[in-house]
mmCIF file of C-alpha atoms in Angstrom:
data_model
loop_
_atom_site.group_PDB
_atom_site.id
_atom_site.type_symbol
_atom_site.label_atom_id
_atom_site.label_comp_id
_atom_site.label_asym_id
_atom_site.label_seq_id
_atom_site.Cartn_x
_atom_site.Cartn_y
_atom_site.Cartn_z
ATOM 1 C CA MET U 161 -16.101 10.856 -14.536
ATOM 2 C CA SER U 162 -17.641 7.617 -13.240
ATOM 3 C CA LEU U 163 -15.561 5.580 -10.818
ATOM 4 C CA ASP U 164 -16.309 2.550 -13.004
ATOM 5 C CA SER U 165 -13.974 4.032 -15.588
ATOM 6 C CA GLU U 166 -11.181 4.727 -13.111
ATOM 7 C CA ILE U 167 -8.548 2.315 -11.832
ATOM 8 C CA ILE U 168 -8.000 2.057 -8.083
ATOM 9 C CA ILE U 169 -4.453 1.363 -6.932
ATOM 10 C CA VAL U 170 -3.251 0.680 -3.407
ATOM 11 C CA SER U 171 0.407 1.650 -3.245
ATOM 12 C CA GLY U 172 3.249 2.426 -0.880
ATOM 13 C CA LEU U 173 6.603 1.111 0.204
ATOM 14 C CA PRO U 174 6.875 -2.598 1.043
ATOM 15 C CA ARG U 175 5.534 -3.330 4.567
ATOM 16 C CA SER U 176 3.647 -0.028 4.721
ATOM 17 C CA GLY U 177 0.159 -1.492 5.175
ATOM 18 C CA THR U 178 -0.904 -2.039 1.567
ATOM 19 C CA SER U 179 -2.177 -5.562 2.274
ATOM 20 C CA LEU U 180 -4.353 -4.248 5.103
ATOM 21 C CA MET U 181 -5.822 -1.615 2.825
ATOM 22 C CA MET U 182 -6.610 -4.235 0.186
ATOM 23 C CA GLN U 183 -8.389 -6.269 2.853
ATOM 24 C CA MET U 184 -10.407 -3.226 3.875
ATOM 25 C CA LEU U 185 -11.479 -2.493 0.308
ATOM 26 C CA HIS U 186 -12.304 -6.143 -0.329
ATOM 27 C CA VAL U 187 -14.618 -6.538 2.667
ATOM 28 C CA GLY U 188 -16.023 -3.083 1.997
ATOM 29 C CA GLY U 189 -17.355 -4.153 -1.386
ATOM 30 C CA VAL U 190 -14.671 -3.053 -3.848
ATOM 31 C CA GLU U 191 -13.729 -5.720 -6.376
ATOM 32 C CA VAL U 192 -10.017 -6.439 -5.970
ATOM 33 C CA VAL U 193 -7.681 -7.901 -8.564
ATOM 34 C CA THR U 194 -5.375 -10.606 -7.183
ATOM 35 C CA ASP U 195 -4.080 -13.918 -8.481
ATOM 36 C CA HIS U 196 -3.337 -15.540 -5.079
ATOM 37 C CA VAL U 197 0.101 -16.621 -6.325
ATOM 38 C CA ARG U 198 1.691 -15.314 -3.142
ATOM 39 C CA THR U 199 -0.161 -16.970 -0.284
ATOM 40 C CA ALA U 200 -0.590 -15.934 3.344
ATOM 41 C CA ASP U 201 2.298 -16.563 5.732
ATOM 42 C CA VAL U 202 3.538 -15.485 9.164
ATOM 43 C CA ASP U 203 4.441 -12.022 7.828
ATOM 44 C CA ASN U 204 0.984 -11.455 6.288
ATOM 45 C CA PRO U 205 -1.473 -13.876 7.966
ATOM 46 C CA ARG U 206 -4.391 -12.558 5.938
ATOM 47 C CA GLY U 207 -2.651 -12.671 2.585
ATOM 48 C CA TYR U 208 -0.725 -10.302 0.346
ATOM 49 C CA PHE U 209 -3.427 -9.520 -2.279
ATOM 50 C CA GLU U 210 -0.753 -9.283 -4.962
ATOM 51 C CA PHE U 211 -1.186 -9.412 -8.729
ATOM 52 C CA GLU U 212 1.868 -10.679 -10.559
ATOM 53 C CA ARG U 213 1.052 -8.924 -13.830
ATOM 54 C CA ALA U 214 1.196 -5.574 -12.047
ATOM 55 C CA LYS U 215 4.888 -6.215 -11.388
ATOM 56 C CA GLN U 216 5.465 -6.403 -15.161
ATOM 57 C CA ILE U 217 3.805 -3.084 -15.976
ATOM 58 C CA GLU U 218 7.011 -1.627 -17.423
ATOM 59 C CA HIS U 219 6.807 -4.184 -20.227
ATOM 60 C CA ASP U 220 3.094 -5.076 -20.422
ATOM 61 C CA THR U 221 0.064 -2.830 -19.859
ATOM 62 C CA SER U 222 -2.438 -4.838 -21.910
ATOM 63 C CA TRP U 223 -4.231 -5.991 -18.760
ATOM 64 C CA LEU U 224 -4.895 -2.503 -17.355
ATOM 65 C CA PRO U 225 -8.264 -1.812 -19.066
ATOM 66 C CA SER U 226 -9.736 -4.910 -17.407
ATOM 67 C CA THR U 227 -9.106 -3.354 -13.963
ATOM 68 C CA ARG U 228 -11.313 -0.284 -14.450
ATOM 69 C CA GLY U 229 -13.584 0.116 -11.446
ATOM 70 C CA LYS U 230 -11.498 -2.398 -9.514
ATOM 71 C CA ALA U 231 -8.519 -2.203 -7.165
ATOM 72 C CA PHE U 232 -5.106 -3.777 -7.308
ATOM 73 C CA LYS U 233 -1.891 -3.429 -5.341
ATOM 74 C CA MET U 234 1.314 -1.950 -6.743
ATOM 75 C CA VAL U 235 4.588 -1.087 -5.021
ATOM 76 C CA SER U 236 5.363 2.628 -5.203
ATOM 77 C CA GLN U 237 8.484 2.270 -7.354
ATOM 78 C CA LEU U 238 6.333 1.027 -10.256
ATOM 79 C CA LEU U 239 3.870 3.913 -10.346
ATOM 80 C CA TYR U 240 6.058 5.778 -12.828
ATOM 81 C CA HIS U 241 5.151 3.183 -15.463
ATOM 82 C CA LEU U 242 1.390 3.828 -15.349
ATOM 83 C CA PRO U 243 0.299 4.859 -18.856
ATOM 84 C CA PRO U 244 -1.248 8.356 -18.905
ATOM 85 C CA ARG U 245 -4.178 7.246 -21.044
ATOM 86 C CA GLU U 246 -6.004 5.841 -17.982
ATOM 87 C CA PRO U 247 -7.438 7.704 -14.957
ATOM 88 C CA TYR U 248 -6.304 6.438 -11.551
ATOM 89 C CA ARG U 249 -7.264 6.825 -7.924
ATOM 90 C CA ILE U 250 -4.331 5.915 -5.712
ATOM 91 C CA ILE U 251 -4.595 5.145 -2.009
ATOM 92 C CA PHE U 252 -1.022 5.639 -0.868
ATOM 93 C CA MET U 253 -0.037 4.004 2.397
ATOM 94 C CA GLN U 254 2.514 5.785 4.568
ATOM 95 C CA ARG U 255 4.134 4.389 7.688
ATOM 96 C CA ASP U 256 6.927 5.302 10.072
ATOM 97 C CA LEU U 257 10.079 4.397 8.132
ATOM 98 C CA ASP U 258 11.764 2.803 11.133
ATOM 99 C CA GLU U 259 8.784 0.473 11.549
ATOM 100 C CA ILE U 260 8.920 -0.417 7.859
ATOM 101 C CA LEU U 261 12.593 -1.255 8.098
ATOM 102 C CA ILE U 262 12.142 -3.302 11.286
ATOM 103 C CA SER U 263 9.359 -5.269 9.594
ATOM 104 C CA GLN U 264 11.456 -5.842 6.467
ATOM 105 C CA GLU U 265 14.474 -6.953 8.477
ATOM 106 C CA LYS U 266 12.440 -9.501 10.428
ATOM 107 C CA MET U 267 10.882 -10.857 7.251
ATOM 108 C CA LEU U 268 14.292 -11.198 5.586
ATOM 109 C CA GLN U 269 15.720 -12.808 8.687
ATOM 110 C CA ARG U 270 13.014 -15.474 8.650
ATOM 111 C CA ARG U 271 13.947 -16.171 5.041
ATOM 112 C CA GLU U 272 17.666 -16.168 5.865
ATOM 113 C CA ILE U 273 18.340 -13.193 3.577
ATOM 114 C CA ALA U 274 20.814 -10.515 4.609
ATOM 115 C CA ALA U 275 19.401 -6.983 4.884
ATOM 116 C CA ALA U 276 21.235 -3.885 3.673
ATOM 117 C CA PRO U 277 22.267 -1.274 6.287
ATOM 118 C CA ARG U 278 19.137 0.321 7.744
ATOM 119 C CA GLU U 279 20.258 3.945 7.447
ATOM 120 C CA LYS U 280 21.223 3.471 3.810
ATOM 121 C CA ILE U 281 17.801 2.065 2.942
ATOM 122 C CA LYS U 282 16.040 4.750 4.972
ATOM 123 C CA GLU U 283 17.874 7.462 3.053
ATOM 124 C CA ALA U 284 16.965 5.848 -0.272
ATOM 125 C CA PHE U 285 13.302 5.479 0.717
ATOM 126 C CA THR U 286 13.109 9.109 1.853
ATOM 127 C CA LEU U 287 14.519 10.379 -1.434
ATOM 128 C CA HIS U 288 12.245 8.053 -3.426
ATOM 129 C CA LEU U 289 9.110 9.319 -1.665
ATOM 130 C CA GLU U 290 10.088 12.974 -2.134
ATOM 131 C CA ARG U 291 10.617 12.524 -5.865
ATOM 132 C CA LEU U 292 7.553 10.337 -6.299
ATOM 133 C CA PHE U 293 5.162 12.837 -4.708
ATOM 134 C CA GLU U 294 6.596 15.635 -6.806
ATOM 135 C CA TRP U 295 5.877 13.510 -9.881
ATOM 136 C CA LEU U 296 2.390 12.512 -8.714
ATOM 137 C CA HIS U 297 1.504 16.160 -8.147
ATOM 138 C CA ASP U 298 2.064 16.843 -11.837
ATOM 139 C CA GLN U 299 -0.053 13.923 -13.132
ATOM 140 C CA ARG U 300 -3.486 15.253 -14.029
ATOM 141 C CA ASN U 301 -4.890 11.748 -14.579
ATOM 142 C CA ILE U 302 -4.038 10.646 -11.022
ATOM 143 C CA SER U 303 -5.881 11.448 -7.789
ATOM 144 C CA VAL U 304 -4.052 10.525 -4.583
ATOM 145 C CA LEU U 305 -5.255 9.924 -1.040
ATOM 146 C CA THR U 306 -2.504 9.354 1.524
ATOM 147 C CA VAL U 307 -3.320 7.114 4.475
ATOM 148 C CA ASN U 308 -1.023 6.910 7.475
ATOM 149 C CA TYR U 309 -0.884 3.310 8.681
ATOM 150 C CA ASN U 310 -0.007 4.305 12.235
ATOM 151 C CA GLU U 311 -2.933 6.734 12.469
ATOM 152 C CA LEU U 312 -5.314 4.363 10.669
ATOM 153 C CA LEU U 313 -5.176 1.911 13.553
ATOM 154 C CA ASP U 314 -6.009 4.648 16.070
ATOM 155 C CA ASN U 315 -8.674 6.428 13.992
ATOM 156 C CA SER U 316 -10.064 3.604 11.871
ATOM 157 C CA ARG U 317 -13.599 4.942 11.572
ATOM 158 C CA GLN U 318 -12.497 8.398 10.451
ATOM 159 C CA TYR U 319 -10.073 7.008 7.883
ATOM 160 C CA ALA U 320 -12.613 4.490 6.588
ATOM 161 C CA GLU U 321 -15.087 7.304 5.982
ATOM 162 C CA THR U 322 -12.436 9.358 4.172
ATOM 163 C CA ILE U 323 -11.468 6.402 1.972
ATOM 164 C CA SER U 324 -15.095 5.634 1.187
ATOM 165 C CA GLU U 325 -15.712 9.241 0.147
ATOM 166 C CA PHE U 326 -12.553 9.228 -2.001
ATOM 167 C CA LEU U 327 -13.896 6.180 -3.844
ATOM 168 C CA GLY U 328 -17.390 7.509 -4.386
ATOM 169 C CA ASN U 329 -18.883 5.941 -1.252
ATOM 170 C CA ILE U 330 -18.453 2.434 -2.629
ATOM 171 C CA PRO U 331 -16.744 0.721 0.341
ATOM 172 C CA VAL U 332 -19.017 -0.004 3.293
ATOM 173 C CA VAL U 333 -17.473 1.825 6.239
ATOM 174 C CA PRO U 334 -18.442 -0.550 9.116
ATOM 175 C CA ALA U 335 -17.063 -3.545 7.215
ATOM 176 C CA MET U 336 -13.818 -1.708 6.504
ATOM 177 C CA VAL U 337 -13.382 -0.892 10.189
ATOM 178 C CA GLN U 338 -13.975 -4.506 11.207
ATOM 179 C CA ALA U 339 -11.179 -5.625 8.871
ATOM 180 C CA ILE U 340 -8.609 -3.828 11.036
ATOM 181 C CA ASP U 341 -7.000 -6.104 13.616
ATOM 182 C CA PRO U 342 -4.697 -4.128 15.965
ATOM 183 C CA ASN U 343 -3.116 -7.426 17.059
ATOM 184 C CA LEU U 344 -1.394 -7.584 13.662
ATOM 185 C CA TYR U 345 0.388 -4.298 14.372
ATOM 186 C CA ARG U 346 3.515 -5.969 15.653
ATOM 187 C CA ASN U 347 6.580 -4.035 14.466
ATOM 188 C CA ARG U 348 6.187 -0.817 16.385
ATOM 189 C CA ARG U 349 8.921 1.742 16.660
ATOM 190 C CA THR U 350 10.304 1.671 20.187
ATOM 191 C CA THR U 351 9.653 4.863 22.138
ATOM 192 C CA PRO U 352 10.173 5.778 25.811
ATOM 193 C CA GLN U 353 6.412 5.470 26.311
ATOM 194 C CA SER U 354 5.914 2.153 24.548
ATOM 195 C CA GLN U 355 7.405 -1.296 24.500
ATOM 196 C CA ASN U 356 8.450 -3.019 21.310
ATOM 197 C CA THR U 357 6.088 -5.885 20.507
ATOM 198 C CA SER U 358 6.491 -7.535 17.079
ATOM 199 C CA SER U 359 4.903 -6.244 12.872
#
C-alpha cells in the first residue's frame, strides 16, 4: 500500500513530545495538518501543531480522507475513535511519566489552574496506556512506531532514521535531527546523578 493512501498520526499523552515530533516531520518534508489556532507560548516555544477538528473525531470524521499522505497530531485518548475504513501509521510518543506530570503541573500553574494529585493521574495514565496498546495490537489497519522522548534526545540520528524508514523514507533525516533542541528539554525527572532544570 502506498504511503500516500495512509494517514500519519503523531500521538501520545499530553506533554510527551508530540509537538517536537510534528516539528521533526515538518522540517523533514512531511506535509503536516495544523490550523495554528493554538499558538506558540512559553510551554511550547515552537508551537503546538494542533488541529482542532481532530479533537472532534468522535462526532465528525468527514475531514479524515483529506489527510491521506499527511500527518496530524492527536492525543492518545482519541485514537479509539479512528474509523477502521482508513489505514494509519501512528508515531506514538512515550516519556517518563513523572516528567510528563511535572511538565503538566508547571503549565497548569502558569495558567492558575489546580492540578489533580500526581499519583492519581499517574495511575490513570498507566492504566490508559496498557489498555490502549492492547487495543492497538488488535487493529489490523494501524501500524505503530513507539518513540521514547527521553531516548530521542540522546540518540536523535538513530531515531530519525527509524522514523524515516517507518514512513517510507519520506522525512529527510539530517533535517529531522536539526529540529531537536536539547535546550527545550526542561522538565527532567530528578535523579541522584542529575539536577532538575525546567520542561
